[in-house]
Short mmCIF file of C-alpha atoms and ligand atoms in Angstrom, two decimals:
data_model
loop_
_atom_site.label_atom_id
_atom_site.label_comp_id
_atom_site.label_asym_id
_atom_site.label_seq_id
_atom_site.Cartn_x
_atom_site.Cartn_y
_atom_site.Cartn_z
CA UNK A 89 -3.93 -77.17 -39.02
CA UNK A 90 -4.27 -78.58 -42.36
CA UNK A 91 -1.28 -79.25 -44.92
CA UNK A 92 -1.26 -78.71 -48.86
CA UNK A 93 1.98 -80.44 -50.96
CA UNK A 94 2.46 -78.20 -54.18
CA UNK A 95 3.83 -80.30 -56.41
CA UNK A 96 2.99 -84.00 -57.38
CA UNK A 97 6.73 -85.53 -57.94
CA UNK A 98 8.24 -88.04 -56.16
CA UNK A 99 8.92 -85.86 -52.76
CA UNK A 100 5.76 -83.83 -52.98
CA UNK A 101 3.56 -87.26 -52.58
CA UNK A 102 6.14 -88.77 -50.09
CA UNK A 103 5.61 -86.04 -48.00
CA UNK A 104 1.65 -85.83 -48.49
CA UNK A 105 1.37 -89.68 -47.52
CA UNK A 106 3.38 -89.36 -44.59
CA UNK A 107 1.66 -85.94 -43.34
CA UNK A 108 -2.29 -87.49 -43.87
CA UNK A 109 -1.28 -89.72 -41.01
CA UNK A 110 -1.52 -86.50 -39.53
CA UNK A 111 -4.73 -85.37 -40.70
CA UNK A 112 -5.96 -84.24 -43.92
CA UNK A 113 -3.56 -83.19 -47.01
CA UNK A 114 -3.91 -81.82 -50.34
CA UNK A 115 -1.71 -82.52 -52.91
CA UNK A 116 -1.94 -80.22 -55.79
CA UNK A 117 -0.75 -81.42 -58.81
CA UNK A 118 -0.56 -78.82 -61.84
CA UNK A 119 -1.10 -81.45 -65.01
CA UNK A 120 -5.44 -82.44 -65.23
CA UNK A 121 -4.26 -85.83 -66.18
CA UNK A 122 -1.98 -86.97 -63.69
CA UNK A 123 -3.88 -85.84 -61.03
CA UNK A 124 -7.14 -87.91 -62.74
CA UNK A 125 -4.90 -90.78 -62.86
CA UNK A 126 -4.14 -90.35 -59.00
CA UNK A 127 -7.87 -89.89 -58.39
CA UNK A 128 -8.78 -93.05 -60.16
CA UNK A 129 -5.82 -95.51 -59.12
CA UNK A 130 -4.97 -93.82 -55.91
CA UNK A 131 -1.54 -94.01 -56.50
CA UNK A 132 1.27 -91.91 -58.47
CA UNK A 133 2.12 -94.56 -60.47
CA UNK A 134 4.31 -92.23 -62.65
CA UNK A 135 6.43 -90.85 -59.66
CA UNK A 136 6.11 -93.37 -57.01
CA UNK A 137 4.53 -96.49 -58.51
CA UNK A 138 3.38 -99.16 -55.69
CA UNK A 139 2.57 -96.95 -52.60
CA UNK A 140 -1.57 -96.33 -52.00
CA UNK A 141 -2.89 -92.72 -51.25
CA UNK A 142 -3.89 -92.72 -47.82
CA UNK A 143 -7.25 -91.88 -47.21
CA UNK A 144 -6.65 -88.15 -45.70
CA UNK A 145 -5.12 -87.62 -48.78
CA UNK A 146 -6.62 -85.92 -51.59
CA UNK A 147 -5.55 -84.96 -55.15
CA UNK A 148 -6.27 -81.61 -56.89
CA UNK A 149 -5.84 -79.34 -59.88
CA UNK A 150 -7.58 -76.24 -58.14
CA UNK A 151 -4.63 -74.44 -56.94
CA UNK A 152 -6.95 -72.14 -55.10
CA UNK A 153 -8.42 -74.65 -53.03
CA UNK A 154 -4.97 -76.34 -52.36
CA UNK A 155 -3.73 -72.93 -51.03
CA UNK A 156 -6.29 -72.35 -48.59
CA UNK A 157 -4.36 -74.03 -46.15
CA UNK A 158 -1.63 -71.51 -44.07
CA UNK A 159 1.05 -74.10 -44.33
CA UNK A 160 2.07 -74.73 -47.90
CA UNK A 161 5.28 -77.18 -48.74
CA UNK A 162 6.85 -76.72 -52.14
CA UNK A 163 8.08 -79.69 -53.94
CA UNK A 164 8.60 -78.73 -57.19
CA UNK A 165 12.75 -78.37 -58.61
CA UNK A 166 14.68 -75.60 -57.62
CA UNK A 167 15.10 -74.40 -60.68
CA UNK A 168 11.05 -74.22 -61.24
CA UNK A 169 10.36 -72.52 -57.80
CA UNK A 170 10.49 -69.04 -58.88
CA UNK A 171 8.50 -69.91 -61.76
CA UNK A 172 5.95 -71.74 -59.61
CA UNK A 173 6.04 -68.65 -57.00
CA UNK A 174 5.13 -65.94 -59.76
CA UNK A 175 2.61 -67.49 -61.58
CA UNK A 176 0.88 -68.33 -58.21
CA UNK A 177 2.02 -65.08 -56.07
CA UNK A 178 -1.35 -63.97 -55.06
CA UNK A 179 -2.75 -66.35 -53.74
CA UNK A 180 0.95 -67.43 -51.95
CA UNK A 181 1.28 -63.72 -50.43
CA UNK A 182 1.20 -64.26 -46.78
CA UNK A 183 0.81 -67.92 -46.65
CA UNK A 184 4.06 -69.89 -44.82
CA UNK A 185 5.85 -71.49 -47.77
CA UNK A 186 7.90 -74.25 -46.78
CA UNK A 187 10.37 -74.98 -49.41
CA UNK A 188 11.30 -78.54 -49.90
CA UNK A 189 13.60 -78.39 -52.49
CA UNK A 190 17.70 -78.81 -53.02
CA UNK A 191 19.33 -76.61 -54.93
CA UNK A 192 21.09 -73.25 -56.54
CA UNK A 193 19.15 -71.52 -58.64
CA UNK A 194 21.78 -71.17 -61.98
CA UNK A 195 20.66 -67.80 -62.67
CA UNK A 196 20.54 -65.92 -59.81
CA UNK A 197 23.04 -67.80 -57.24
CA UNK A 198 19.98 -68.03 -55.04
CA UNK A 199 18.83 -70.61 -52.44
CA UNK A 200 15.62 -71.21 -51.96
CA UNK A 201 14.94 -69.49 -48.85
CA UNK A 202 16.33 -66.26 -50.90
CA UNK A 203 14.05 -67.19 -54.05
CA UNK A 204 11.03 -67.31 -51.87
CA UNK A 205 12.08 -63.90 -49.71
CA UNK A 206 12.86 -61.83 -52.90
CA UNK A 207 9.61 -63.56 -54.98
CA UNK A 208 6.85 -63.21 -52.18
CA UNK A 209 8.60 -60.88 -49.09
CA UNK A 210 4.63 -61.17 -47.33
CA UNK A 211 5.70 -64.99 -47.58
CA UNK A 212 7.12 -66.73 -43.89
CA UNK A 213 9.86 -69.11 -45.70
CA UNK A 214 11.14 -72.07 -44.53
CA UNK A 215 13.41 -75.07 -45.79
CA UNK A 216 13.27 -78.85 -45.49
CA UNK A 217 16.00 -80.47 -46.13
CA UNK A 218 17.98 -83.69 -45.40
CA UNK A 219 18.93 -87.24 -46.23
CA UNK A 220 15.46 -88.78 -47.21
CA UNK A 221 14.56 -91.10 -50.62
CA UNK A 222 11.02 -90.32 -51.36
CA UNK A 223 10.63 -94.11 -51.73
CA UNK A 224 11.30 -94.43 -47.81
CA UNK A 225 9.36 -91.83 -46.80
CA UNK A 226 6.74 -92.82 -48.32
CA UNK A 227 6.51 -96.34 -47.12
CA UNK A 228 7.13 -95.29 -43.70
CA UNK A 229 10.67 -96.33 -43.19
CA UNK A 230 11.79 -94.02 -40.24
CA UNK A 231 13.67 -90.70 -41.53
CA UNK A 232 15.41 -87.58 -39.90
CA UNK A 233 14.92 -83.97 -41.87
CA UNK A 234 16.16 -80.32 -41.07
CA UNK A 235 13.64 -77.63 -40.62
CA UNK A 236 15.31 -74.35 -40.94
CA UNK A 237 13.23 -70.79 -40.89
CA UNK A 238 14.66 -67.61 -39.71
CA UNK A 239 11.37 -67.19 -37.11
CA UNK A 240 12.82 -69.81 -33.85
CA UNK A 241 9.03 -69.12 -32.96
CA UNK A 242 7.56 -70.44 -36.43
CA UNK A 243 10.18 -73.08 -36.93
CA UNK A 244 8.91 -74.61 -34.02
CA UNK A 245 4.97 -74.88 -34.52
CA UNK A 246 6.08 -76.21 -38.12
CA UNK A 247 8.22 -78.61 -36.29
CA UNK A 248 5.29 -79.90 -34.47
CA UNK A 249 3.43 -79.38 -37.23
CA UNK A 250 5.44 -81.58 -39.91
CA UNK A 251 6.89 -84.23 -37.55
CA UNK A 252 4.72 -87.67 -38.60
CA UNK A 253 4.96 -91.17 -37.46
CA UNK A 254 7.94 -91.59 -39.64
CA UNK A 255 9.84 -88.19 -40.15
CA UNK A 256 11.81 -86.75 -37.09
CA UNK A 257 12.07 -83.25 -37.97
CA UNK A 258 15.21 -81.21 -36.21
CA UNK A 259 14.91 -77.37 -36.18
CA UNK A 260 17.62 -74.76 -37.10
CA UNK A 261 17.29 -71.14 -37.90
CA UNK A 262 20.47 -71.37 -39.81
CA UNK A 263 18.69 -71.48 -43.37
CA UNK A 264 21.68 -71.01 -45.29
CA UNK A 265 23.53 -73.52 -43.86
CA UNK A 266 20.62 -76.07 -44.92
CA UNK A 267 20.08 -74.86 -48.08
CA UNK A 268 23.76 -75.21 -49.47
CA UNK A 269 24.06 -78.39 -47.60
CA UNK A 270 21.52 -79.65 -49.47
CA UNK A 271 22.14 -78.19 -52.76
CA UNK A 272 25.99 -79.20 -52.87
CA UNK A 273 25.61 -82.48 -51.55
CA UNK A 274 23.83 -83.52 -55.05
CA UNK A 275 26.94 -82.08 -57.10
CA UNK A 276 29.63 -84.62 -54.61
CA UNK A 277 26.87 -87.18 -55.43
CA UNK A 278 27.17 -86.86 -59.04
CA UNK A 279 31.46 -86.68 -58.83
CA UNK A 280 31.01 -89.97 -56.36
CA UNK A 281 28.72 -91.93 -58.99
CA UNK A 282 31.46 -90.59 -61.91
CA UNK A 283 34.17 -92.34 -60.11
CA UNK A 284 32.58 -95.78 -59.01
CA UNK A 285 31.29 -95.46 -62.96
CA UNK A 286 34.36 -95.42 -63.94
CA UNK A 287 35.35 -98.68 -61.87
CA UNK A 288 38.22 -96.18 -59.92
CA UNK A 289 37.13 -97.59 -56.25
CA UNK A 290 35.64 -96.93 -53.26
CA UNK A 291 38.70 -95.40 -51.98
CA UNK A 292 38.28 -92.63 -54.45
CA UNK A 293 34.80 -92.07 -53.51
CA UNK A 294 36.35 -91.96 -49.79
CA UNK A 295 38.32 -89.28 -51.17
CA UNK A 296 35.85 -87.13 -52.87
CA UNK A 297 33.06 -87.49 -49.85
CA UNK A 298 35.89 -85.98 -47.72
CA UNK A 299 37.18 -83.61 -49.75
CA UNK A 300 33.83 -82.44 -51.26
CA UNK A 301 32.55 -81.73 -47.73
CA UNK A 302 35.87 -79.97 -46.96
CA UNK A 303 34.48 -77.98 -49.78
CA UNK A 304 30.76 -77.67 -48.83
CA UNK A 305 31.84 -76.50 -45.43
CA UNK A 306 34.10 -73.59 -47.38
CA UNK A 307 31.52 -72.22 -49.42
CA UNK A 308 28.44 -72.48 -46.86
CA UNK A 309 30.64 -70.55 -44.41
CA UNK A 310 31.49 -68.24 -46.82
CA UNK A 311 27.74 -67.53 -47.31
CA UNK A 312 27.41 -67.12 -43.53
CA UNK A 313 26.57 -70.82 -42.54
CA UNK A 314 27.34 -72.19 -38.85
CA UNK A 315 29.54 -75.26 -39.15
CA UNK A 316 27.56 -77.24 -36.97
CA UNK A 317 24.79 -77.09 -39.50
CA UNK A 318 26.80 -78.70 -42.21
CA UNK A 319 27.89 -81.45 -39.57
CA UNK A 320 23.99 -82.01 -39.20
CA UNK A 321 21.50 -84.38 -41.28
CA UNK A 322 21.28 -81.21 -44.21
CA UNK A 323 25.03 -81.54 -45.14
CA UNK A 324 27.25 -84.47 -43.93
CA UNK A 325 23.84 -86.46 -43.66
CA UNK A 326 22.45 -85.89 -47.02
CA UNK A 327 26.17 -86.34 -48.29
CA UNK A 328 26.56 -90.12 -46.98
CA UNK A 329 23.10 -90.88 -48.11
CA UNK A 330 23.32 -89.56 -51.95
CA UNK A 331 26.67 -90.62 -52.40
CA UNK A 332 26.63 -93.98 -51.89
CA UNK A 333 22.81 -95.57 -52.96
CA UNK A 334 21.58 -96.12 -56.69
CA UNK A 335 18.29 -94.38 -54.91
CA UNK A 336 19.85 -91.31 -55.99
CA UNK A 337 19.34 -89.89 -59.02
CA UNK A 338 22.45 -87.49 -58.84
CA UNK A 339 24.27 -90.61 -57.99
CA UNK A 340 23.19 -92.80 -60.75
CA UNK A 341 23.93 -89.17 -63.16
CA UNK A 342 27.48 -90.04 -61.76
CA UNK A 343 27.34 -93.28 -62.91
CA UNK A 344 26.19 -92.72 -66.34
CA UNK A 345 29.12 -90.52 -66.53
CA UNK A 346 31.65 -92.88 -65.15
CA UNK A 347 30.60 -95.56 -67.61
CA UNK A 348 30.38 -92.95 -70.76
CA UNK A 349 26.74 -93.73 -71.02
CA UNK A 350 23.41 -91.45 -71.80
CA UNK A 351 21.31 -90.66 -68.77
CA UNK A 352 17.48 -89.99 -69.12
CA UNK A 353 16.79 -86.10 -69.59
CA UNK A 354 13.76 -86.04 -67.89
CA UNK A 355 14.71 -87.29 -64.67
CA UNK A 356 15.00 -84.80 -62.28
CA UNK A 357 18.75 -84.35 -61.06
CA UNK A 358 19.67 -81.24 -59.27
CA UNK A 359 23.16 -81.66 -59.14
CA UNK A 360 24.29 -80.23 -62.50
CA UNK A 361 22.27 -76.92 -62.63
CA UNK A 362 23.73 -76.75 -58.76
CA UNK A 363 27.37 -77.43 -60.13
CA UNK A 364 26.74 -74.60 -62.82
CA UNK A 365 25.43 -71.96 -60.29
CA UNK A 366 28.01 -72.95 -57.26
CA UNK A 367 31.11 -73.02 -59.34
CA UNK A 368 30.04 -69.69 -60.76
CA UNK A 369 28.97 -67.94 -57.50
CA UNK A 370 33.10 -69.70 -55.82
CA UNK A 371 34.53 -67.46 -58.78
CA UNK A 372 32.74 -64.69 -58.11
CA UNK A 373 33.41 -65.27 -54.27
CA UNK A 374 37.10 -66.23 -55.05
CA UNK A 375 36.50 -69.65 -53.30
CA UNK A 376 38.48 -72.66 -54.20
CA UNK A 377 36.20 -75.33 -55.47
CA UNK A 378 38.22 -77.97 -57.28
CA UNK A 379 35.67 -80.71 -57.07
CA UNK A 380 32.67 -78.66 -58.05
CA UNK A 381 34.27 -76.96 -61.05
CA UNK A 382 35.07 -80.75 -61.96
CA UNK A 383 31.76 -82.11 -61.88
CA UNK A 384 30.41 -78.65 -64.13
CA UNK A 385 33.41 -79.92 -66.69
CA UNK A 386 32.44 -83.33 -66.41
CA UNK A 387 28.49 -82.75 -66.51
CA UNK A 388 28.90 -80.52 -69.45
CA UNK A 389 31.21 -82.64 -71.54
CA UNK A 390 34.29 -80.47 -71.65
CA UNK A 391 36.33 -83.48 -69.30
CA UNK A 392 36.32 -87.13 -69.91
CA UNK A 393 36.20 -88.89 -66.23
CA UNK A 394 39.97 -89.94 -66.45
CA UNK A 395 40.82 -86.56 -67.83
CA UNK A 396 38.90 -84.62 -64.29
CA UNK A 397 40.52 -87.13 -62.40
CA UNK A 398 44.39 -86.97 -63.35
CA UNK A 399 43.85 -83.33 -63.22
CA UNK A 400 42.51 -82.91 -59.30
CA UNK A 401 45.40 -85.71 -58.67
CA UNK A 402 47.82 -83.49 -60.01
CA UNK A 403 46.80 -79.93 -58.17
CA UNK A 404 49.61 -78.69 -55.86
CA UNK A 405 50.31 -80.68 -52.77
CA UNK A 406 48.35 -78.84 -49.66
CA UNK A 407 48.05 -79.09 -45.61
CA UNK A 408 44.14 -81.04 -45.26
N1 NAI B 513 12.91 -87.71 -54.91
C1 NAI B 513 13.50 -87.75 -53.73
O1 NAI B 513 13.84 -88.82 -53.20
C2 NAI B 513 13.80 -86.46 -53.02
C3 NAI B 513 13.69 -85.24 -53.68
N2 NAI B 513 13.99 -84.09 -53.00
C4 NAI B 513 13.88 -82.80 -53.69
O2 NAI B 513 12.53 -82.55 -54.05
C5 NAI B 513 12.50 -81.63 -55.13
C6 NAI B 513 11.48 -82.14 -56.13
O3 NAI B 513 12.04 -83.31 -56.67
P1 NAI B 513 11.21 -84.65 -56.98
O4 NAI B 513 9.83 -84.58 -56.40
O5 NAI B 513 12.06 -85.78 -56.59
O6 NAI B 513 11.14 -84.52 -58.58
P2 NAI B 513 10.12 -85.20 -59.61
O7 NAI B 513 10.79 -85.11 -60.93
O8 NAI B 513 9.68 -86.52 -59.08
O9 NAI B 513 8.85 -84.22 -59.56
C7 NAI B 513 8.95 -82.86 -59.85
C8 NAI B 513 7.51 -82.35 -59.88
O10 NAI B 513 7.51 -80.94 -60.01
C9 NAI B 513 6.48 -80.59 -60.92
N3 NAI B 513 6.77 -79.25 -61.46
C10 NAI B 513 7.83 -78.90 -62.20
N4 NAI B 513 7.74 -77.59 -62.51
C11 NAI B 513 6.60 -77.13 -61.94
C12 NAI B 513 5.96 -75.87 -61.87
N5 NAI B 513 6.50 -74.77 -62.47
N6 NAI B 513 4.79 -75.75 -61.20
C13 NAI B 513 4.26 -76.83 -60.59
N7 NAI B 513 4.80 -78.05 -60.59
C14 NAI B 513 5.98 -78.18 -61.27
C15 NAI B 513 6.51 -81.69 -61.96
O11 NAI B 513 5.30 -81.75 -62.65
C16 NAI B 513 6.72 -82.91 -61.07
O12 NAI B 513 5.49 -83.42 -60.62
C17 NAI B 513 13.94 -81.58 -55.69
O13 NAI B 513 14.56 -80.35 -55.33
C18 NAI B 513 14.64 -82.74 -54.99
O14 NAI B 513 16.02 -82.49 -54.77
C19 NAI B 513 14.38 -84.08 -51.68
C20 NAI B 513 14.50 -85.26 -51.01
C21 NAI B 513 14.21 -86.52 -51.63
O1 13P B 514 17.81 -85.55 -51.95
C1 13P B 514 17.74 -86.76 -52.01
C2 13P B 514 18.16 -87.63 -50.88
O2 13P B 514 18.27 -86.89 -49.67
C3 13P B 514 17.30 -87.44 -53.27
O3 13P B 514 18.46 -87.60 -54.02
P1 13P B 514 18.43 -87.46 -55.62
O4 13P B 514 17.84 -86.10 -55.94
O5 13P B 514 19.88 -87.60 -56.00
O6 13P B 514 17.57 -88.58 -56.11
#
């Protein structure tokens, strides 16, 4: 069964090379002249410069044609999907809408799976999720991903479906646990990259990948996650992978931080939007979440990276 990418970034043509070995794939792409610049250079040399369109892959603007296809992934930022999901609801309804983006949505305190189930109900949602650079995927390097969907039935045609030469996909119906893996992971990435920035050590990266998934655990389980979920590729997976490479755009955020520097506004980064809406929906859930409320005060200028620092050093002494 055919495959249709929504969304032209980085992940959405990752994910469209790696399904045309596969069989055919559309990738829509919403702006006329990108998508005439992928048509004539056979490439997306704005979002991932040096990797050829495969031949099963082709490039549209029509987003009726592109959702033809049952099996629609969404790679557009979290924080666009509900726009992306209205303006195109009709011809969504019904279709199964595989989400492929990490995040919280800062309005709402939704996931994605939520978004899509509240947006489009008709919709079958599903997530996917996990430690993957675009870059990799899309020259074929050998990656893992979580597929999560309510429907154990669905999850595992998509399974079959989505696997390609190069991405293993593992199924889970635990959705939420996937989805907040994913989305908090970004926020330790960006606390991580603030503290190598900063030239405070690897040891205090050590700290804050432990502590932060102490605290990812805490608030997925407080949403109704399984543990075992965040222990998978979506949460402890994802969290080793964006904290520690200059891949990751959260990561390099981080960085920018750490040094004092400016960091491009147009580059997609997740993590601070995410930071926002998780450190608002812990208050609202009373749920302790030192390092997230951090990286909100740090992302939003209110902390300098040595004043967030001395102050999670100095919170009261605690068992682990
Ligand atoms: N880049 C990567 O290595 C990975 C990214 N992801 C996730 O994929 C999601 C998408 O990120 P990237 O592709 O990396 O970002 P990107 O910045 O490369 O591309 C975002 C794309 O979304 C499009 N877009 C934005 N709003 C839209 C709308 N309302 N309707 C249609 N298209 C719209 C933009 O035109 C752009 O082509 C994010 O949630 C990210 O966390 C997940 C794994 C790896
Ligand atoms: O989600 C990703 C890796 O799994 C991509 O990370 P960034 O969004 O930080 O670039």
């Amino acid at each position: 069964m055919s495959v249709s990418v929504l969304g032209s970034g980085a992940f959405g043509t990752a994910l469209a090379i790696s399904l045309a070995g596969n069989g055919p794939v559309t990738l829509w792409a919403r702006d006329t002249n990108h998508a005439s610049a992928m048509k004539a250079s056979r490439e997306n040399e704005k979002r991932l410069p040096g990797v050829p369109l495969p031949d099963h892959l082709s490039v549209t603007t029509d987003i009726a044609e592109a959702t033809r296809n049952e099996t629609l992934l969404l790679a557009v930022p979290m924080q666009k999907l509900r726009s992306l999901l209205v303006e195109h609801s009709e011809l969504l309804a019904g279709k199964t809408l595989v989400a492929c983006c990490k995040g919280i949505e800062l309005n709402t305190g939704l996931g994605p799976i939520a978004v899509l189930n509240k947006t489009l109900p008709s919709a079958k949602p599903a997530l996917l999720t996990g430690p993957s650079f675009a870059d990799d995927i899309a020259r074929g390097l050998p990656t893992a991903l979580t597929l999560a969907c309510d429907d154990a039935a669905l999850c595992k045609d998509l399974q079959q479906q989505l696997t390609t030469a190069n991405l293993r996909l593992y199924r889970t119906t635990d959705t939420t646990g996937a989805e907040q893996g994913g989305a908090l992971k970004n926020v330790m990435a960006i606390a991580c990259g603030a503290v190598i920035g900063a030239g405070l050590g690897d040891s205090a990266r050590a700290a804050l990948m432990t502590r932060g998934y102490a605290e990812m655990q805490r608030m997925a389980m407080a949403c109704g996650a399984r543990p075992e979920t965040l222990a998978g590729l979506s949460g402890f997976g994802d969290l080793t992978l964006t904290c520690s490479s200059d891949l990751s755009r959260n990561y390099r955020l981080g960085l920018a931080i750490g040094r004092g520097e400016t960091f491009d506004p147009s580059v997609t980064v997740e993590g601070a939007a995410t930071a926002r809406a998780a450190a608002a929906k812990a208050d609202e859930m009373k749920i302790d979440t030192p390092i997230t409320q951090t990286v909100t005060n740090l992302v939003d200028q209110r902390l300098t990276i040595g004043e967030a620092v001395a102050l999670l050093m100095k919170r009261p002494l605690k068992e682990e």
